[in-house]
């Protein structure tokens, strides 16, 4: 649609009642004005856009409908192809199963026939080629034993085992197809005299010692040369099968596998070997091989008559004469055989499949599918057998014909309905999200923020205090409250975890407290804030001795704090006395930990004595890093020697007992992990030698750090467990274990303490150190040290800050495997994390460790011990 030619009617017309030319000119002028030209074009664009959108919507709908039809078509094609593939696979699997069953039947029948042939050939060739004497009356016992051993090595299918001699004599074994019953037979016949066939029962060892010299049970006259099997063996020069015949003296038809042995020198017959197989046994064997009731098995001879049959309803006696079946296979009155033999491929000895219909009454027909598999067994040049196997193919469940059943259709419909429901839900969610996005974009109102989100910690706390003082620098009450809060934090080093509710309740000034509550988002009527809220409004204490504090830098605030009167001993004593008074007035606030806190800072200070350190005048970083590469005995002796010298410095425990108990505790650490314990103890000795010894207010703190470190490494004895998370291989998460270990160690040392007061000091310090073992408390300890122990305090004896210093020293020593060069740290990572599977998680853990934890620890080491010390200990490889 063109923009200019679409709108031809004017939007402003001339007045029809006014025939003056001015009215018409005015209408034409208005119609041709710039505004009307713009208006025409704008409306034309709108119309064009409307039809474009309409056409686009129709195209989208057509595409959607086409897509739906295409999806349904593809789904139908997929179902059809899946069915065809399934049918093909099922049919192939069915043929494989049927042929496998047929092969199993054929192999069993082949074995039934091959076994007599094998033993016949073996006995004939073995006796001919060996040096043993030929069969005679003198060797009859030996040959009967040979037949017995051969029979017992067979599968007991053979009925008669016979040696026929040219004189007419016989050496034989009779079995009745069972290994538990054997009879020996012997007939001594000469060309001039017909002998008698004697039977000999065998004993438990299947022998008869009277055989053949004493007469056995007579069976009648016998001459082997007159027998059919003997004559048939002489007609050929190799092992062969006879035709079906009746053995003289027995009423059962048999087959015989025969072989004649002829002398190579005289060309005379030496003896004949004959092994008989009963026809009835073959028929019964075939019945046992029948796979199921609807299948059929049959064996036919080369002349077409049935040798054996299985699966028919008729009895053998009904279709046989004296045990021999006198019918061909197509003469059997069995509907399955009649259907199978009518197929044109039956006479060509081929494998085929046939559909047979059987009437079931009431004008209905039952159709079944049968698979016919056949094989020929060559007996001799004149005789062979054909094995017919008829297997019912319908017995193989699921041939692909019933794939479209109710279960399949219902499950397919459920999947289709679920797909439609999910598509509708996705469409609704998209519309909803688009509407919400549009609403947010068009919204001009901003959400009102009632509070700020602030990080919590010592540094953040002092930053907030500085901002409050900056806003109220002329308010003396606020200054006093701030100074009192700083004094409380500094004078209670045991309470290292900042609590925003306790912090807010510590302010007596209502305006300051309200501001703090607003900063931390605490509601003044909340249960958390009012649960232990003291009445600050009634407080009227004298804080005139506290001078205003000036905050210059959040990391070096203590520079100004130190020069303030709040840190004078008198003011601190005054503050402590005031707290004692409040504690006496409120008995419910008493607890053992606060009492120990008050006593902890009034202990007797010992003279500075560094004689127990191994390195007294210098700090040897190279020797320190060599500790981890020593053998086990060297490291344990070095660790024990450090503790022994620490104890000897002030005689806290009896020397021999102390050494014995510490050695017992060190032996609890696995040998493959003891290098980390030795490295930690040596790093503790290194830090104390360099600076910590000069800064501590109580020298018992050093021995307490030694005992706490040993307890830590005993508690970390399972750090090589591959099931642990990476962080648990470096840090202790749960302090229950180390509390138990440290308590047990102190309990064992207590009887051997020389000074009970000193022992209580050490016990108190060990408990403080153990409480800070979990990694969750390390960062705040580092922040407190950065805040309360600036560089200007180096080599100066501390007071309250000693607790923070020993905590820092203890924590750094406990992770000494992370204090060193990158090569040293990476080697320890490799040792601890080599078997951990989550390689990606390990890299993230290492990066977090390096960028967060180690960076803060190195910054604190640098502030307390100096840049030179920090560079030296980190650069040593």
mmCIF file of N, CA and C in Angstrom, residues 106 109-110 299-302 348-350 373-380 383-389:
data_model
loop_
_atom_site.group_PDB
_atom_site.id
_atom_site.type_symbol
_atom_site.label_atom_id
_atom_site.label_comp_id
_atom_site.label_asym_id
_atom_site.label_seq_id
_atom_site.Cartn_x
_atom_site.Cartn_y
_atom_site.Cartn_z
ATOM 1 N N UNK A 106 20.133 -80.885 17.742
ATOM 2 C CA UNK A 106 20.976 -81.574 16.764
ATOM 3 C C UNK A 106 22.294 -82.021 17.386
ATOM 4 N N UNK A 109 21.742 -85.103 19.477
ATOM 5 C CA UNK A 109 21.562 -86.300 18.658
ATOM 6 C C UNK A 109 22.860 -86.714 17.981
ATOM 7 N N UNK A 110 23.635 -85.725 17.524
ATOM 8 C CA UNK A 110 24.932 -86.030 16.927
ATOM 9 C C UNK A 110 25.834 -86.714 17.953
ATOM 10 N N UNK A 299 13.019 -88.727 13.365
ATOM 11 C CA UNK A 299 14.196 -89.214 12.646
ATOM 12 C C UNK A 299 13.699 -90.211 11.609
ATOM 13 N N UNK A 300 14.074 -90.004 10.348
ATOM 14 C CA UNK A 300 13.693 -90.915 9.267
ATOM 15 C C UNK A 300 14.947 -91.521 8.666
ATOM 16 N N UNK A 301 14.803 -92.742 8.175
ATOM 17 C CA UNK A 301 15.918 -93.433 7.523
ATOM 18 C C UNK A 301 16.008 -93.015 6.070
ATOM 19 N N UNK A 302 17.014 -93.555 5.389
ATOM 20 C CA UNK A 302 17.222 -93.160 3.986
ATOM 21 C C UNK A 302 16.094 -93.666 3.085
ATOM 22 N N UNK A 348 12.465 -81.481 -0.433
ATOM 23 C CA UNK A 348 13.787 -80.990 -0.839
ATOM 24 C C UNK A 348 14.749 -80.827 0.329
ATOM 25 N N UNK A 349 14.394 -81.236 1.495
ATOM 26 C CA UNK A 349 15.246 -81.171 2.699
ATOM 27 C C UNK A 349 15.726 -79.736 2.909
ATOM 28 N N UNK A 350 14.807 -78.786 2.942
ATOM 29 C CA UNK A 350 15.138 -77.386 3.202
ATOM 30 C C UNK A 350 14.458 -76.938 4.501
ATOM 31 N N UNK A 373 13.206 -77.205 10.732
ATOM 32 C CA UNK A 373 14.656 -77.231 10.572
ATOM 33 C C UNK A 373 15.085 -78.681 10.476
ATOM 34 N N UNK A 374 15.907 -79.003 9.443
ATOM 35 C CA UNK A 374 16.280 -80.394 9.206
ATOM 36 C C UNK A 374 17.782 -80.507 8.974
ATOM 37 N N UNK A 375 18.264 -81.733 9.268
ATOM 38 C CA UNK A 375 19.680 -82.021 9.084
ATOM 39 C C UNK A 375 19.846 -83.502 8.793
ATOM 40 N N UNK A 376 20.869 -83.853 7.991
ATOM 41 C CA UNK A 376 21.113 -85.241 7.579
ATOM 42 C C UNK A 376 22.337 -85.783 8.297
ATOM 43 N N UNK A 377 22.213 -87.004 8.819
ATOM 44 C CA UNK A 377 23.302 -87.708 9.485
ATOM 45 C C UNK A 377 23.684 -88.898 8.615
ATOM 46 N N UNK A 378 24.925 -88.925 8.116
ATOM 47 C CA UNK A 378 25.390 -90.020 7.238
ATOM 48 C C UNK A 378 25.926 -91.135 8.121
ATOM 49 N N UNK A 379 25.278 -92.296 8.040
ATOM 50 C CA UNK A 379 25.743 -93.461 8.793
ATOM 51 C C UNK A 379 26.858 -94.187 8.035
ATOM 52 N N UNK A 380 26.546 -94.489 6.805
ATOM 53 C CA UNK A 380 27.497 -95.216 5.956
ATOM 54 C C UNK A 380 27.207 -94.873 4.508
ATOM 55 N N UNK A 383 23.582 -96.047 4.280
ATOM 56 C CA UNK A 383 22.576 -95.693 5.290
ATOM 57 C C UNK A 383 22.810 -94.262 5.767
ATOM 58 N N UNK A 384 21.702 -93.519 5.903
ATOM 59 C CA UNK A 384 21.753 -92.194 6.548
ATOM 60 C C UNK A 384 20.431 -91.908 7.223
ATOM 61 N N UNK A 385 20.478 -90.963 8.154
ATOM 62 C CA UNK A 385 19.286 -90.522 8.878
ATOM 63 C C UNK A 385 19.022 -89.057 8.563
ATOM 64 N N UNK A 386 17.755 -88.670 8.597
ATOM 65 C CA UNK A 386 17.351 -87.266 8.474
ATOM 66 C C UNK A 386 16.617 -86.882 9.747
ATOM 67 N N UNK A 387 17.076 -85.832 10.376
ATOM 68 C CA UNK A 387 16.471 -85.346 11.624
ATOM 69 C C UNK A 387 15.551 -84.181 11.283
ATOM 70 N N UNK A 388 14.271 -84.304 11.656
ATOM 71 C CA UNK A 388 13.265 -83.272 11.395
ATOM 72 C C UNK A 388 12.907 -82.613 12.729
ATOM 73 N N UNK A 389 13.056 -81.277 12.776
ATOM 74 C CA UNK A 389 12.726 -80.513 13.992
ATOM 75 C C UNK A 389 11.649 -79.501 13.630
#
